[in-house]
Short mmCIF file of C-alpha atoms in Angstrom, two decimals:
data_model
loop_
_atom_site.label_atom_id
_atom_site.label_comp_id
_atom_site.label_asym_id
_atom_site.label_seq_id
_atom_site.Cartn_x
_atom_site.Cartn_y
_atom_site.Cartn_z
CA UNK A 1 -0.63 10.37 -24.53
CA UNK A 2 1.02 6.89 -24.96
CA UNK A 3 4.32 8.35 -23.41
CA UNK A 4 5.88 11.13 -22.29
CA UNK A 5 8.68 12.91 -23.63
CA UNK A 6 11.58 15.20 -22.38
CA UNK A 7 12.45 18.72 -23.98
CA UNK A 8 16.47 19.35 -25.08
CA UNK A 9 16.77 21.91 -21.91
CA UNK A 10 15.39 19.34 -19.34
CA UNK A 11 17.61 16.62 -20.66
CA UNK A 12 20.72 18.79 -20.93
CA UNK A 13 19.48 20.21 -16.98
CA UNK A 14 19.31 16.27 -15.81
CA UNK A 15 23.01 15.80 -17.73
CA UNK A 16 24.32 18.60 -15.83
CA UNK A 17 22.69 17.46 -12.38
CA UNK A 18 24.37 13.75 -13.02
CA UNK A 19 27.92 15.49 -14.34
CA UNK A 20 27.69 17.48 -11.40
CA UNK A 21 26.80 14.23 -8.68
CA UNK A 22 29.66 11.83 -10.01
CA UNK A 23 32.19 14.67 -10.27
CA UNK A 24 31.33 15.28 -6.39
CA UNK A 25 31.98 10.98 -6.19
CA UNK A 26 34.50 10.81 -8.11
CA UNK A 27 36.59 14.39 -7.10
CA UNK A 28 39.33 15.67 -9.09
CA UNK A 29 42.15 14.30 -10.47
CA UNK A 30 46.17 15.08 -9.86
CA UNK A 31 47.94 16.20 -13.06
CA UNK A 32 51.61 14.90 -13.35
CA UNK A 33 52.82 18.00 -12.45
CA UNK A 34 50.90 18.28 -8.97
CA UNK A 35 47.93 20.78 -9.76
CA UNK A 36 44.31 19.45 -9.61
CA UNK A 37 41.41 19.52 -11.94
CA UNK A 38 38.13 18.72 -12.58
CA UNK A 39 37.22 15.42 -14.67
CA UNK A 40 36.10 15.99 -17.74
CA UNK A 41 32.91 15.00 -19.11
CA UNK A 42 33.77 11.94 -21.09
CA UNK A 43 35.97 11.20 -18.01
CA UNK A 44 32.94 10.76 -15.70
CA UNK A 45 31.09 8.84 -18.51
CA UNK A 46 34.03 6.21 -18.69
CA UNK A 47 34.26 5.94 -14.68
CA UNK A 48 30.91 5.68 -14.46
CA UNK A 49 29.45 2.38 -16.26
CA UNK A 50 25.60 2.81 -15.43
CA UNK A 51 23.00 4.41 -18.27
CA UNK A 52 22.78 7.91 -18.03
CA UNK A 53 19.85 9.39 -15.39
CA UNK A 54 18.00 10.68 -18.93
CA UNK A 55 18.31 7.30 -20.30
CA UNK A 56 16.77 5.70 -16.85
CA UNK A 57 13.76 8.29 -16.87
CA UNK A 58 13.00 7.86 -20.44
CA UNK A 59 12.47 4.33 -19.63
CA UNK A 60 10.07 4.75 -16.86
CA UNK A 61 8.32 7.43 -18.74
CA UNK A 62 7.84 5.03 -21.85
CA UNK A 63 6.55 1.97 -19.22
CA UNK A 64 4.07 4.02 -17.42
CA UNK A 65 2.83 5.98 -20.70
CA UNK A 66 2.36 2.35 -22.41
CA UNK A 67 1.06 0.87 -18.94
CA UNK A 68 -1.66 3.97 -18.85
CA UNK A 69 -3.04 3.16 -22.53
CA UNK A 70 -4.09 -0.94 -21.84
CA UNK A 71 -7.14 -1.78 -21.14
CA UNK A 72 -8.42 -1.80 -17.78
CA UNK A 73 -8.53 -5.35 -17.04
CA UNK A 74 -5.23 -5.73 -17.27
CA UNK A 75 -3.22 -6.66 -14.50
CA UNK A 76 -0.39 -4.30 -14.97
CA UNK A 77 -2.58 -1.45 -15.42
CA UNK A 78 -4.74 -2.42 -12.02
CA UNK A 79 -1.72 -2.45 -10.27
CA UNK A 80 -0.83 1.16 -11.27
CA UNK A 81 -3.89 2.69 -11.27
CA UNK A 82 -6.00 0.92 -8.73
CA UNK A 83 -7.04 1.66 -4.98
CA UNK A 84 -6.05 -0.81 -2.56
CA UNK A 85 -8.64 -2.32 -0.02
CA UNK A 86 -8.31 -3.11 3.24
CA UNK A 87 -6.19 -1.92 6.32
CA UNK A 88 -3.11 -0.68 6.07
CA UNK A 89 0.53 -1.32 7.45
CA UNK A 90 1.54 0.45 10.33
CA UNK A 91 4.61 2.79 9.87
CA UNK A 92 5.96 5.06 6.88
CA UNK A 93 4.11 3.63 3.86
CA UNK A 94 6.60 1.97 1.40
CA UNK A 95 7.55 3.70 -1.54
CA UNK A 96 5.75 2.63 -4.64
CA UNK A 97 7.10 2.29 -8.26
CA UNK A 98 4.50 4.73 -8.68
CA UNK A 99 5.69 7.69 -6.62
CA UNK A 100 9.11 6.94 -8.34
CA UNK A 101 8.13 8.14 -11.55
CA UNK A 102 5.97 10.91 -10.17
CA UNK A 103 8.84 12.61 -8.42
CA UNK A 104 11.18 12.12 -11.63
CA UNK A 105 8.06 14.17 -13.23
CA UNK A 106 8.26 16.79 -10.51
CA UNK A 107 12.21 17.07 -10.45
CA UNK A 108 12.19 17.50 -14.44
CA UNK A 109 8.86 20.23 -13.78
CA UNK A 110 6.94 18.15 -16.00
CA UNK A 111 2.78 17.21 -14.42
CA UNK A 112 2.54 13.99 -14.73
#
């Protein structure tokens, strides 16, 4: 498939993970009165100026579907698909855009 797309539940599953991360950042807030509270959705969204998380994995999704469809000769597409030759660097291997996108698959339960 040229790309990839998310279902209502796993987009409204990633909302609630990010809601859930930037209230933890952010904490609650003190009323006027003294008592604390939670923020508020739209709260969090107006603290928080970065695209959503579902709005950042549609993206890559969208890339790497497109990047998967050229043709092979492409240098893009060699990049992501290929096999690298030669030795290789000693220590933990870097982490490649690659196994990004593959481990936003996983966490959404989508096989990518």
């Amino acid at each position: 498939s040229k790309t990839w797309s998310l279902t209502q539940r796993e987009e409204h599953r990633l909302q609630v993970f990010e809601n859930r991360v930037l209230r933890r950042i952010f904490g609650p807030r003190r009323e006027d009165d003294g008592t604390w509270r939670k923020l508020h959705n739209d709260e969090l969204k107006n603290l928080y100026s970065s695209p959503s998380i579902v709005r950042v994995i549609k993206s890559r999704m969208r890339w790497a579907g497109h990047v998967v469809s050229m043709d092979g000769t492409r240098g893009v597409h060699r990049v992501l698909v290929g096999k690298p030759e030669g030795k290789s660097p000693l220590g933990r291997p870097r982490r490649r855009w690659e196994d990004n996108v593959r481990r936003d698959l996983w966490d959404i339960e989508v096989e990518g």
